[in-house]
mmCIF file of N, CA and C in Angstrom:
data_model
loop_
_atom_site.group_PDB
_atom_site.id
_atom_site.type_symbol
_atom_site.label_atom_id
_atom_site.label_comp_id
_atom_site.label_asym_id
_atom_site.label_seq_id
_atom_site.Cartn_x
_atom_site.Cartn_y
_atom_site.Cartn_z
ATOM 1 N N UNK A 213 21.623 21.201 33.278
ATOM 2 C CA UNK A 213 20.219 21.001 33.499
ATOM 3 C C UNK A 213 19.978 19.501 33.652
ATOM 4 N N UNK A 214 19.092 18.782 35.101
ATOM 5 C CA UNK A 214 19.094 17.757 34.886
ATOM 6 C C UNK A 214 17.702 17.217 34.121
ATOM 7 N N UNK A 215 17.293 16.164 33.294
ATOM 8 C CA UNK A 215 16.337 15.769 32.760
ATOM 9 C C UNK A 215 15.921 14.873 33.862
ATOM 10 N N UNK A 216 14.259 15.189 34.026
ATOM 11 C CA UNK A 216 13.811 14.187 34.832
ATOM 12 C C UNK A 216 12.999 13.376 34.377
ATOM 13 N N UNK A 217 13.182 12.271 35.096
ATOM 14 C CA UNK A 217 12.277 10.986 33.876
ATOM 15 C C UNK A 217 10.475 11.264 34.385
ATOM 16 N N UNK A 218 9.590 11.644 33.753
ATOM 17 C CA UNK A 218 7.679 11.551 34.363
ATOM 18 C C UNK A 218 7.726 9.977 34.799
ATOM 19 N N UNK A 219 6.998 10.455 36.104
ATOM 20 C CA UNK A 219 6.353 9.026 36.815
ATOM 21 C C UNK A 219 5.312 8.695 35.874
ATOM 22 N N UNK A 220 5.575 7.165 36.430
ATOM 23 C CA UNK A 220 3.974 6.794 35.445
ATOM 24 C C UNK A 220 2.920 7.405 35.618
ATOM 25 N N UNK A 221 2.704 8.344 37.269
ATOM 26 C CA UNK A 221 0.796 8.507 37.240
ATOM 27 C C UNK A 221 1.016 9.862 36.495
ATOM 28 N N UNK A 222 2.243 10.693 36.082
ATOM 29 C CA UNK A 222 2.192 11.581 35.487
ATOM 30 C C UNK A 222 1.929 11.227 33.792
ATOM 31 N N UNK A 223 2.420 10.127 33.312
ATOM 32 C CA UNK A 223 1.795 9.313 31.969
ATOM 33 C C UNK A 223 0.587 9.087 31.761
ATOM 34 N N UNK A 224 -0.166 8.613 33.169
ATOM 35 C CA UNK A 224 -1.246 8.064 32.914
ATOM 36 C C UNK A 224 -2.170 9.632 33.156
ATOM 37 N N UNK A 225 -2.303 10.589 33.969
ATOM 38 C CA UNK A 225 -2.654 11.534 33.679
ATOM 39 C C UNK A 225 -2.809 12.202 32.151
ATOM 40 N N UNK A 226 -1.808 12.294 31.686
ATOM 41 C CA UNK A 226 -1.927 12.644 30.179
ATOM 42 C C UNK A 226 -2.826 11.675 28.957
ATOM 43 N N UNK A 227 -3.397 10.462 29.253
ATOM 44 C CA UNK A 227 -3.745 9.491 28.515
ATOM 45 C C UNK A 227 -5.087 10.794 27.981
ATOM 46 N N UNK A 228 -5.740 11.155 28.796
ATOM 47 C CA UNK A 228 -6.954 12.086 27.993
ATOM 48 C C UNK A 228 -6.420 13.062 26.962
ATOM 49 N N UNK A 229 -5.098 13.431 26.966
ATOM 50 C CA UNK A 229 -5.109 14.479 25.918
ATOM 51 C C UNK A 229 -4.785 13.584 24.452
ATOM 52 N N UNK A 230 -4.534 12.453 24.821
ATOM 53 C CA UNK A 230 -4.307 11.468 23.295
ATOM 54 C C UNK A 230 -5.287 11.262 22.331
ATOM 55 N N UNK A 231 -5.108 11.542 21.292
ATOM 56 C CA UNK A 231 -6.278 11.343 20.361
ATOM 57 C C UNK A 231 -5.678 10.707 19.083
ATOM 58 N N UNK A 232 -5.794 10.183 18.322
ATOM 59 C CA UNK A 232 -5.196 9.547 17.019
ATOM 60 C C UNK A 232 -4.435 10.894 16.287
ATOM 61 N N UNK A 233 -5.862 11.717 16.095
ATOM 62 C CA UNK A 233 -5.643 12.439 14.995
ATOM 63 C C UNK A 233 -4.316 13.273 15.641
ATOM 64 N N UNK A 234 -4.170 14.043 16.895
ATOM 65 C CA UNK A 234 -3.248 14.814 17.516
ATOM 66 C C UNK A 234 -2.053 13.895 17.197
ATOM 67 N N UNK A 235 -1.778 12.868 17.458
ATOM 68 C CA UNK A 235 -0.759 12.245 17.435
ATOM 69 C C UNK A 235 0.113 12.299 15.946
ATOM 70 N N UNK A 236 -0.839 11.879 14.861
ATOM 71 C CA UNK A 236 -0.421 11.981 13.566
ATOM 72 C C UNK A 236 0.022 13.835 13.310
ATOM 73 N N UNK A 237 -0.958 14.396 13.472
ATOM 74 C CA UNK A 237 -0.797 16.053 13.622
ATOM 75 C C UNK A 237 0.859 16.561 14.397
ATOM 76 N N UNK A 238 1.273 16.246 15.332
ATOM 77 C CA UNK A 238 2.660 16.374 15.901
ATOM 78 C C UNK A 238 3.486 15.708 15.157
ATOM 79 N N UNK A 239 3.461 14.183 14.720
ATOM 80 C CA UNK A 239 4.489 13.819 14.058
ATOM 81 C C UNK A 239 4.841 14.848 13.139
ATOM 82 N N UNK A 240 3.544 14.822 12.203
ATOM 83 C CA UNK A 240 4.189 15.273 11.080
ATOM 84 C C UNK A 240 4.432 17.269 11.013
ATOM 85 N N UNK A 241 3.671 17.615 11.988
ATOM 86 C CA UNK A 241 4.767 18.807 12.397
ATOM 87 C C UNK A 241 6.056 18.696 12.871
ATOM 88 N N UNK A 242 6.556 17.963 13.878
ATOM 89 C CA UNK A 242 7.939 18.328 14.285
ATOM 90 C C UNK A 242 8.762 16.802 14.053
ATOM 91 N N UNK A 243 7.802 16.120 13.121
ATOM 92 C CA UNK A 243 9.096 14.646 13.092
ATOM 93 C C UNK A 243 10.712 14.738 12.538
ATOM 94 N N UNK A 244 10.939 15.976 12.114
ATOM 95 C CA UNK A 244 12.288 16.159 11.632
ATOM 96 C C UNK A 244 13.076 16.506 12.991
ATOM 97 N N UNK A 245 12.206 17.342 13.765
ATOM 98 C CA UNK A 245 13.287 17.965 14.482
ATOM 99 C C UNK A 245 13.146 16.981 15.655
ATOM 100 N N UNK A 246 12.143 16.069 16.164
ATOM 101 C CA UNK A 246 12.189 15.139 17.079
ATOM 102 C C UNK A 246 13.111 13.973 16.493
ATOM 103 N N UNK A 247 12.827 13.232 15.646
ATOM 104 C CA UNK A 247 14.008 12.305 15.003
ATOM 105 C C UNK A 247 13.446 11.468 14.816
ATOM 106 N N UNK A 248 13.796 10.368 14.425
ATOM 107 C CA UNK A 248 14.001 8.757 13.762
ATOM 108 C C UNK A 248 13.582 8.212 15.702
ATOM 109 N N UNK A 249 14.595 8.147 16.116
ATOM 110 C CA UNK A 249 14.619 7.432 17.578
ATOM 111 C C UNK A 249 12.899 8.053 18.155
ATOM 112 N N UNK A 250 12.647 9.144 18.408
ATOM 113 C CA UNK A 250 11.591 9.580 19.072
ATOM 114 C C UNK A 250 10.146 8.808 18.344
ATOM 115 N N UNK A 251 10.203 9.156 16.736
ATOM 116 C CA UNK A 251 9.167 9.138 16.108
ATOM 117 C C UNK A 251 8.895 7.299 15.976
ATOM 118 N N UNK A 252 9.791 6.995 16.309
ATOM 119 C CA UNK A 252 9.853 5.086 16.088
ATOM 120 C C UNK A 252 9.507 4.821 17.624
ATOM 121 N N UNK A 253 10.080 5.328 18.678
ATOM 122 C CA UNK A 253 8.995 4.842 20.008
ATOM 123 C C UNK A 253 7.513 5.038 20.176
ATOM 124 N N UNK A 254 7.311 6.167 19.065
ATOM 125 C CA UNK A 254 5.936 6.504 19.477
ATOM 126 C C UNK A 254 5.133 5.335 18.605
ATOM 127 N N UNK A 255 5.410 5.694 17.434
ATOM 128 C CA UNK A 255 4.690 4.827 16.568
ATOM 129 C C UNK A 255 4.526 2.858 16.934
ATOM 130 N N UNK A 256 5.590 2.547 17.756
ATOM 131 C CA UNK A 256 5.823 1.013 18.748
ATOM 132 C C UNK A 256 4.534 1.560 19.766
ATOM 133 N N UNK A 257 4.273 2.290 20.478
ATOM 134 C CA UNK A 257 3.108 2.306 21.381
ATOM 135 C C UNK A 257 1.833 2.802 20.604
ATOM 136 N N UNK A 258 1.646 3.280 19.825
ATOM 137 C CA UNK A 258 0.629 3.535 18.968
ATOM 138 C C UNK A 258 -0.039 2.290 17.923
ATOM 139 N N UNK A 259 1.053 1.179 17.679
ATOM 140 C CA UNK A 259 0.878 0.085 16.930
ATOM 141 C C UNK A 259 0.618 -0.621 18.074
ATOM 142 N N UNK A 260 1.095 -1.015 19.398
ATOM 143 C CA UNK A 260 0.831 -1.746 19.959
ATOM 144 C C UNK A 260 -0.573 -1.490 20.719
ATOM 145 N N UNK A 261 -1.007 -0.456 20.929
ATOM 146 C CA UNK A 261 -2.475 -0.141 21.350
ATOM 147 C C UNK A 261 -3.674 -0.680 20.721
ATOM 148 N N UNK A 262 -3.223 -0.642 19.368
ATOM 149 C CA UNK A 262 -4.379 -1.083 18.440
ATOM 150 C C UNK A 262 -4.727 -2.698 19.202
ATOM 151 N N UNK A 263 -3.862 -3.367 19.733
ATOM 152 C CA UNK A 263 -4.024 -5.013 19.892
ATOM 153 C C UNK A 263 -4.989 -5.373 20.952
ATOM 154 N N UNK A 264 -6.066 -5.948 20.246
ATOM 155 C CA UNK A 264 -7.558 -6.068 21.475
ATOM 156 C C UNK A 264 -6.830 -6.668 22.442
ATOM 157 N N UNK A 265 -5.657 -7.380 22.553
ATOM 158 C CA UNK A 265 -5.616 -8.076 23.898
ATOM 159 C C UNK A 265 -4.643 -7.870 24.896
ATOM 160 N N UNK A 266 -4.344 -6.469 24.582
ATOM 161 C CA UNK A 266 -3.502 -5.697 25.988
ATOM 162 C C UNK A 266 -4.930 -5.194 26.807
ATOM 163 N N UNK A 267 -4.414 -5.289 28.016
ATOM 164 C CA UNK A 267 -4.938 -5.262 29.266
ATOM 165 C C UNK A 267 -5.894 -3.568 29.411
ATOM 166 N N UNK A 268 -6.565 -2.563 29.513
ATOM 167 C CA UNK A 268 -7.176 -1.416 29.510
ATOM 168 C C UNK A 268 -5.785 -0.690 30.421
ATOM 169 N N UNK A 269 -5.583 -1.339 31.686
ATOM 170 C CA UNK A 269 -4.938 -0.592 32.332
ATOM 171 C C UNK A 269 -3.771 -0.368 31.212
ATOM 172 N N UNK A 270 -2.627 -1.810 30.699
ATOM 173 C CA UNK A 270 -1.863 -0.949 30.421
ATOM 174 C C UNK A 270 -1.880 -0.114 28.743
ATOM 175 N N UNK A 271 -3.113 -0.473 28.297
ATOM 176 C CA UNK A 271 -3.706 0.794 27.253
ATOM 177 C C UNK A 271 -3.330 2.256 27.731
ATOM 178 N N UNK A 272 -3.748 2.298 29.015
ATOM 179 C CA UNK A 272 -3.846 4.118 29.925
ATOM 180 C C UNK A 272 -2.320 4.414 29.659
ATOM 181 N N UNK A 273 -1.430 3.548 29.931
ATOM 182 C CA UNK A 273 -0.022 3.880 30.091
ATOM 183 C C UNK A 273 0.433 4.292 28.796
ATOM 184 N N UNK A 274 0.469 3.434 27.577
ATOM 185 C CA UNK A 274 0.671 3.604 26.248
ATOM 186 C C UNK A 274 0.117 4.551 25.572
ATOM 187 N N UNK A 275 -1.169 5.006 26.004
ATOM 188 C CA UNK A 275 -2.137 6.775 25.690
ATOM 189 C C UNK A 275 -1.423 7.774 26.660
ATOM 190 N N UNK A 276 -0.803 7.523 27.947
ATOM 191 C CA UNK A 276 -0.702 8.476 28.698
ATOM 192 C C UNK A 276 0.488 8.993 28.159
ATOM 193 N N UNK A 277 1.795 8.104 27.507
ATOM 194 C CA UNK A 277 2.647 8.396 27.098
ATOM 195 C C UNK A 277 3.223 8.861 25.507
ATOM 196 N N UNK A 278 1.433 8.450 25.113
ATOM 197 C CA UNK A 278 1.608 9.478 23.820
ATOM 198 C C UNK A 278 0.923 10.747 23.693
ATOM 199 N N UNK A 279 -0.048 11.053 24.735
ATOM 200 C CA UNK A 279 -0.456 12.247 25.331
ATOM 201 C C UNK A 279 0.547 13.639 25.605
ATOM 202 N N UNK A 280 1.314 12.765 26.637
ATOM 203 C CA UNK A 280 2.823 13.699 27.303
ATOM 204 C C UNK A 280 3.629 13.618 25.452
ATOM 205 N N UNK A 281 3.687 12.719 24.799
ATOM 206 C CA UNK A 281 4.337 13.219 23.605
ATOM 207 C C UNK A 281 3.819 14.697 22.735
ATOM 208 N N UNK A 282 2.704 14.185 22.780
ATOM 209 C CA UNK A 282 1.283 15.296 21.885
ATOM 210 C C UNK A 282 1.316 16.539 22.559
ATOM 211 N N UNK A 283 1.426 16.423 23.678
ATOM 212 C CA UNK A 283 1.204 17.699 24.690
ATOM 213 C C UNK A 283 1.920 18.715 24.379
ATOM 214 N N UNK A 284 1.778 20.289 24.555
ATOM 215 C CA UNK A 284 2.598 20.698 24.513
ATOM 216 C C UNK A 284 2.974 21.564 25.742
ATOM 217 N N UNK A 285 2.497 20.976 26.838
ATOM 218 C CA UNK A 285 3.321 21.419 28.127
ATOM 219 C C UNK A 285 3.676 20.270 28.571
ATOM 220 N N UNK A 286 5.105 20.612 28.593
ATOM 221 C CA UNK A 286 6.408 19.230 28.381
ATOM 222 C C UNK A 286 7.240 19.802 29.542
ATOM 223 N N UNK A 287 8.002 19.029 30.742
ATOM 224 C CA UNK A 287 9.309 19.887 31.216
ATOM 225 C C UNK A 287 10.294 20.305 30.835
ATOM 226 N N UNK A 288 10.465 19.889 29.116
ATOM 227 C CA UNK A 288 11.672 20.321 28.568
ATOM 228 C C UNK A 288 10.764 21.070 27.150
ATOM 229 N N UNK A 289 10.880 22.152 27.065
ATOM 230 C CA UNK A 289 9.247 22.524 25.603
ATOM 231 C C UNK A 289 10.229 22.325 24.549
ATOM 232 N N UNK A 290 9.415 21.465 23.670
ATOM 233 C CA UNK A 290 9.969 20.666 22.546
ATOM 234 C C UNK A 290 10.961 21.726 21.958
ATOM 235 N N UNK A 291 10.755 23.025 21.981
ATOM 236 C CA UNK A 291 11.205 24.095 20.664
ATOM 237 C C UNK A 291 12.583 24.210 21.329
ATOM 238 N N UNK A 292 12.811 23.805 22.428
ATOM 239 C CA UNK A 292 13.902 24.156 23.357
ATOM 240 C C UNK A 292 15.407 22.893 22.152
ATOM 241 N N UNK A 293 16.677 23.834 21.342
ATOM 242 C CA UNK A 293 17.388 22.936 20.401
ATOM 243 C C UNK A 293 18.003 21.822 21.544
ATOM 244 N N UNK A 294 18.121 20.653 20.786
ATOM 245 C CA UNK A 294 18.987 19.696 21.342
ATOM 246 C C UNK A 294 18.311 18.811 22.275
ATOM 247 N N UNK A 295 17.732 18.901 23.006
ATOM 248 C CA UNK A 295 17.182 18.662 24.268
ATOM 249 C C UNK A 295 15.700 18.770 24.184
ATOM 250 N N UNK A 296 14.667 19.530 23.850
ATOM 251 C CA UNK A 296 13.232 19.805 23.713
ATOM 252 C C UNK A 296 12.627 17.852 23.695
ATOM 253 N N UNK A 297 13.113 17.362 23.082
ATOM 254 C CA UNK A 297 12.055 15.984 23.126
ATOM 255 C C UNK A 297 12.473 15.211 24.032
ATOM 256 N N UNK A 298 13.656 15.203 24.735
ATOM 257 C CA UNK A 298 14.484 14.768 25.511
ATOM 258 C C UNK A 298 13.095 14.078 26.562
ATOM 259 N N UNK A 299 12.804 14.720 27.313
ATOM 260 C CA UNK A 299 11.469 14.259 28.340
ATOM 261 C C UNK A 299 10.327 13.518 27.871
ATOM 262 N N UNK A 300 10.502 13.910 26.244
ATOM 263 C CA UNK A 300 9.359 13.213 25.566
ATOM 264 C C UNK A 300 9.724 11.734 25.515
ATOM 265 N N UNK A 301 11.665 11.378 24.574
ATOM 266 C CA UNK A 301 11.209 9.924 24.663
ATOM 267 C C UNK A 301 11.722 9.390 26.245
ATOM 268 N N UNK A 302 12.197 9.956 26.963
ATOM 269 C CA UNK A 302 11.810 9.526 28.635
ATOM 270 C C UNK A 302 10.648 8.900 28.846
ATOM 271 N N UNK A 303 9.188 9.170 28.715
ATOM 272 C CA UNK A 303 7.989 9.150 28.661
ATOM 273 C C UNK A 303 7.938 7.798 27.839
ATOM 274 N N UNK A 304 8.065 7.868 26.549
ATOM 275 C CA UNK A 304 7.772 6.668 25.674
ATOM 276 C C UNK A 304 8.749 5.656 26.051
ATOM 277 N N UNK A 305 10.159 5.783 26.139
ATOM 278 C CA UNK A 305 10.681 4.643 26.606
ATOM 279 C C UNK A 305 10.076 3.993 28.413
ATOM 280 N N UNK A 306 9.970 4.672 28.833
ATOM 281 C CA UNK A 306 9.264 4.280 30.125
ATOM 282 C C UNK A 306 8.133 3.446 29.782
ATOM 283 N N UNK A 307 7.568 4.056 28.728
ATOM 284 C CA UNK A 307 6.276 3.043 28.770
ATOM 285 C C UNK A 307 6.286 1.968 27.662
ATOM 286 N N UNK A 308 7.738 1.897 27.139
ATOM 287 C CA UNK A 308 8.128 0.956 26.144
ATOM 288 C C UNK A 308 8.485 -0.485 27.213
ATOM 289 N N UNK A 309 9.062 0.386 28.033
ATOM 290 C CA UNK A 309 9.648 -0.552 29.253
ATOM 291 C C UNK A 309 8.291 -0.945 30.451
ATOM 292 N N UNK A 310 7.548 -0.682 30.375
ATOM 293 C CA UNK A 310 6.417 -1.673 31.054
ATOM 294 C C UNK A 310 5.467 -2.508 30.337
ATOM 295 N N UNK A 311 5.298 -1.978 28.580
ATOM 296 C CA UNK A 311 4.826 -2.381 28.153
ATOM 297 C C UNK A 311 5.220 -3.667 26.771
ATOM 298 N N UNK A 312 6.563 -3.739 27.057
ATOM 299 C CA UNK A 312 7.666 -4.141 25.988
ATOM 300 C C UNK A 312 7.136 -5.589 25.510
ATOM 301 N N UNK A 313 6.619 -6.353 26.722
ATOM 302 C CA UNK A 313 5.990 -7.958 26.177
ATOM 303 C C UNK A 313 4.707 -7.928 25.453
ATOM 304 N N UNK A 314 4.424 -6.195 25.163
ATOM 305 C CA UNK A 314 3.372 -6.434 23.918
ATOM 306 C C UNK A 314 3.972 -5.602 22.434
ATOM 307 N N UNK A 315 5.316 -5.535 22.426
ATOM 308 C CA UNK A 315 5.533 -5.106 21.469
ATOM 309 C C UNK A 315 6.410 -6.623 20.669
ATOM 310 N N UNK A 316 5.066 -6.445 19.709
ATOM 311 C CA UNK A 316 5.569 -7.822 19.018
ATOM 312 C C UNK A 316 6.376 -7.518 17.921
ATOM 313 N N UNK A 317 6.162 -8.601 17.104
ATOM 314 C CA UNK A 317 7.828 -8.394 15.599
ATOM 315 C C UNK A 317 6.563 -7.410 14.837
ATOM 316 N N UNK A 318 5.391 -7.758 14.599
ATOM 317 C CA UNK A 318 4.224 -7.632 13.753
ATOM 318 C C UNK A 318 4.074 -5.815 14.394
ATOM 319 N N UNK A 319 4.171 -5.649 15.452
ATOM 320 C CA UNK A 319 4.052 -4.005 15.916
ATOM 321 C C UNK A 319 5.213 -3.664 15.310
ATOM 322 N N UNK A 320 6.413 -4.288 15.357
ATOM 323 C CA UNK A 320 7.747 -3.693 15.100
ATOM 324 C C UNK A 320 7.946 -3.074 13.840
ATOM 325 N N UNK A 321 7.282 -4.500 12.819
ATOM 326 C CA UNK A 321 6.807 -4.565 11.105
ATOM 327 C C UNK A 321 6.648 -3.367 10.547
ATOM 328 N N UNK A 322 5.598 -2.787 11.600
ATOM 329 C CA UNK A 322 3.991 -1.831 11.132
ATOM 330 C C UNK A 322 4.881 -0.677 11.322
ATOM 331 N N UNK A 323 5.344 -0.159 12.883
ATOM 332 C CA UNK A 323 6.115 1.136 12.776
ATOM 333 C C UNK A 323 7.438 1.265 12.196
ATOM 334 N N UNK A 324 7.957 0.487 11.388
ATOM 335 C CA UNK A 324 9.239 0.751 10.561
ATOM 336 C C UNK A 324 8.649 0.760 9.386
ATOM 337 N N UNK A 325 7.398 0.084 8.607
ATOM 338 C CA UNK A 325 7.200 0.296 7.689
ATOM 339 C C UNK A 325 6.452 2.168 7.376
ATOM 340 N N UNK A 326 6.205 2.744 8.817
ATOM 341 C CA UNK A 326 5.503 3.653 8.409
ATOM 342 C C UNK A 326 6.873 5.069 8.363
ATOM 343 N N UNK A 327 6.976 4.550 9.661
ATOM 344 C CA UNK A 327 8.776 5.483 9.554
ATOM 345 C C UNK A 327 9.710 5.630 8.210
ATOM 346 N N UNK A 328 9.069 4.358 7.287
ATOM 347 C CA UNK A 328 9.962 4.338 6.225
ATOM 348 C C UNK A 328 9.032 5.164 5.291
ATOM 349 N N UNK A 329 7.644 5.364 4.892
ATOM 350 C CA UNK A 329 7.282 5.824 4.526
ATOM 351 C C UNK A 329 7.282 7.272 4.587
ATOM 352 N N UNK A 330 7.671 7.760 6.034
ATOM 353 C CA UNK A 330 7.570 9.163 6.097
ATOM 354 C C UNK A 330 9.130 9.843 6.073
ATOM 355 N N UNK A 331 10.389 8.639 6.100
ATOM 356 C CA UNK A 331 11.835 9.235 6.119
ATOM 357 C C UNK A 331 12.386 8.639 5.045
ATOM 358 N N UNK A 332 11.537 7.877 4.568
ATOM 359 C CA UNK A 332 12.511 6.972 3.278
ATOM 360 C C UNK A 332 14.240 6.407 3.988
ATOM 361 N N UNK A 333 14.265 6.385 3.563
ATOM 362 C CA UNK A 333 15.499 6.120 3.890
ATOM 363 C C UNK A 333 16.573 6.789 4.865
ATOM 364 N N UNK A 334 16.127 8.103 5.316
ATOM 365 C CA UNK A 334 16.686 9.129 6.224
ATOM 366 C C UNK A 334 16.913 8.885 7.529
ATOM 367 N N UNK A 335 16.412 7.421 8.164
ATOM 368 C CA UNK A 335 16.621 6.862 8.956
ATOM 369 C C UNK A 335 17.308 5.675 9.357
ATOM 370 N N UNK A 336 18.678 6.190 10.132
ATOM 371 C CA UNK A 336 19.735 4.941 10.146
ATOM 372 C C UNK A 336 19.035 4.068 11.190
ATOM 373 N N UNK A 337 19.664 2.933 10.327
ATOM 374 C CA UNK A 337 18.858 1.381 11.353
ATOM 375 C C UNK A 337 19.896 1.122 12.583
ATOM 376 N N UNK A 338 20.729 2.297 12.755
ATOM 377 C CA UNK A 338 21.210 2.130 14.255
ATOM 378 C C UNK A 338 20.439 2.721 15.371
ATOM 379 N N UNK A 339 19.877 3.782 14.634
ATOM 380 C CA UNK A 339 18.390 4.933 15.841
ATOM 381 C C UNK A 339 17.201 3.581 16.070
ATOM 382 N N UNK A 340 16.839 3.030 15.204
ATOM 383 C CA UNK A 340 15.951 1.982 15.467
ATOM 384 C C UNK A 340 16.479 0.492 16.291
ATOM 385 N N UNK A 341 18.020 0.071 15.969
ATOM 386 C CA UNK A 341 17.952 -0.992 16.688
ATOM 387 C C UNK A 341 18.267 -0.463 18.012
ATOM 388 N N UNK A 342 18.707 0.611 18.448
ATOM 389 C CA UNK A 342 18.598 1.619 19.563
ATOM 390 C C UNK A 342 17.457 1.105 20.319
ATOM 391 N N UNK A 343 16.623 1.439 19.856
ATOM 392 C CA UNK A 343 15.306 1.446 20.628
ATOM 393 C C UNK A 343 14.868 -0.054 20.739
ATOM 394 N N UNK A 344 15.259 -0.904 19.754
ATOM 395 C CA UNK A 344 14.783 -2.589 20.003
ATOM 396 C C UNK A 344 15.308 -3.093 21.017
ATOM 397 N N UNK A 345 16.713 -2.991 21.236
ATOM 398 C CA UNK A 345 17.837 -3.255 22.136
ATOM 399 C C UNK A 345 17.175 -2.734 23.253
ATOM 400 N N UNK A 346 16.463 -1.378 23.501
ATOM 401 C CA UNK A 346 16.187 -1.065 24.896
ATOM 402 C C UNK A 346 14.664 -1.553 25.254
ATOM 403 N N UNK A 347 14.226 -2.311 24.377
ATOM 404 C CA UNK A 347 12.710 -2.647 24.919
ATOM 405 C C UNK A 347 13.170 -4.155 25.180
ATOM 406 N N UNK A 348 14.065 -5.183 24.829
ATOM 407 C CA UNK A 348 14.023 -5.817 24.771
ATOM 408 C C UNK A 348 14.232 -6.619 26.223
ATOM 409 N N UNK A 349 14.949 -5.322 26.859
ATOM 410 C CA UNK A 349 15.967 -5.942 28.308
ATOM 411 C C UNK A 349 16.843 -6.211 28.449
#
């Protein structure tokens, strides 16, 4: 099966189904079975949204891609083993990767401190420097 990566206007389409509360509501339903890696990209675009001085447009991108997370018509449906979030962090890393020069140390801070709160320790700091390494370039 090949995984296909969502175009951005398919991200930015989804920005309306994003809502705070939905977002927190999915984590903490399926954050075990999505992972450390998934639940730490989202929470990097969710911390970085809060910052008055990203641009609206690329706000749409960073909602659109936690929308397509929240959503649950996905091209790969989450419940699907192994693979189900697979399209999801496609989506968030895509928009990690346009939006990466606003993910500061202080966003970085905020979603490891919350990841730590919700995995304690259940999360190896190789799934996270994973994801630093790929926003970074």
């Amino acid at each position: 099966m090949e995984i296909v990566e969502p175009k951005l206007s398919d991200l930015e389409s989804k920005e309306k189904e994003y809502s705070e509360g939905s977002l927190w509501d999915k984590i903490a339903k399926y954050s075990k079975a999505a992972g450390c890696s998934v639940v730490y990209a989202a929470l990097l675009l969710f911390y970085a949204a809060q910052d008055e001085k990203i641009p609206r447009k690329t706000k749409m991108i960073l909602y659109g891609a936690l929308g397509y997370f929240i959503s649950p018509l996905d091209l790969i449906p989450d419940i699907t083993p192994f693979v189900g979030y697979a399209d999801d962090m496609a989506g968030l890393l895509l928009a990690l990767g346009v939006v990466s020069m606003y993910i500061t140390d202080d966003v970085k801070k905020q979603a490891k401190s919350k990841l730590s709160d919700w995995f304690g320790d259940g999360c190896g700091a190789e799934q996270i420097e994973d994801i630093d390494a790929k926003i970074k370039g």
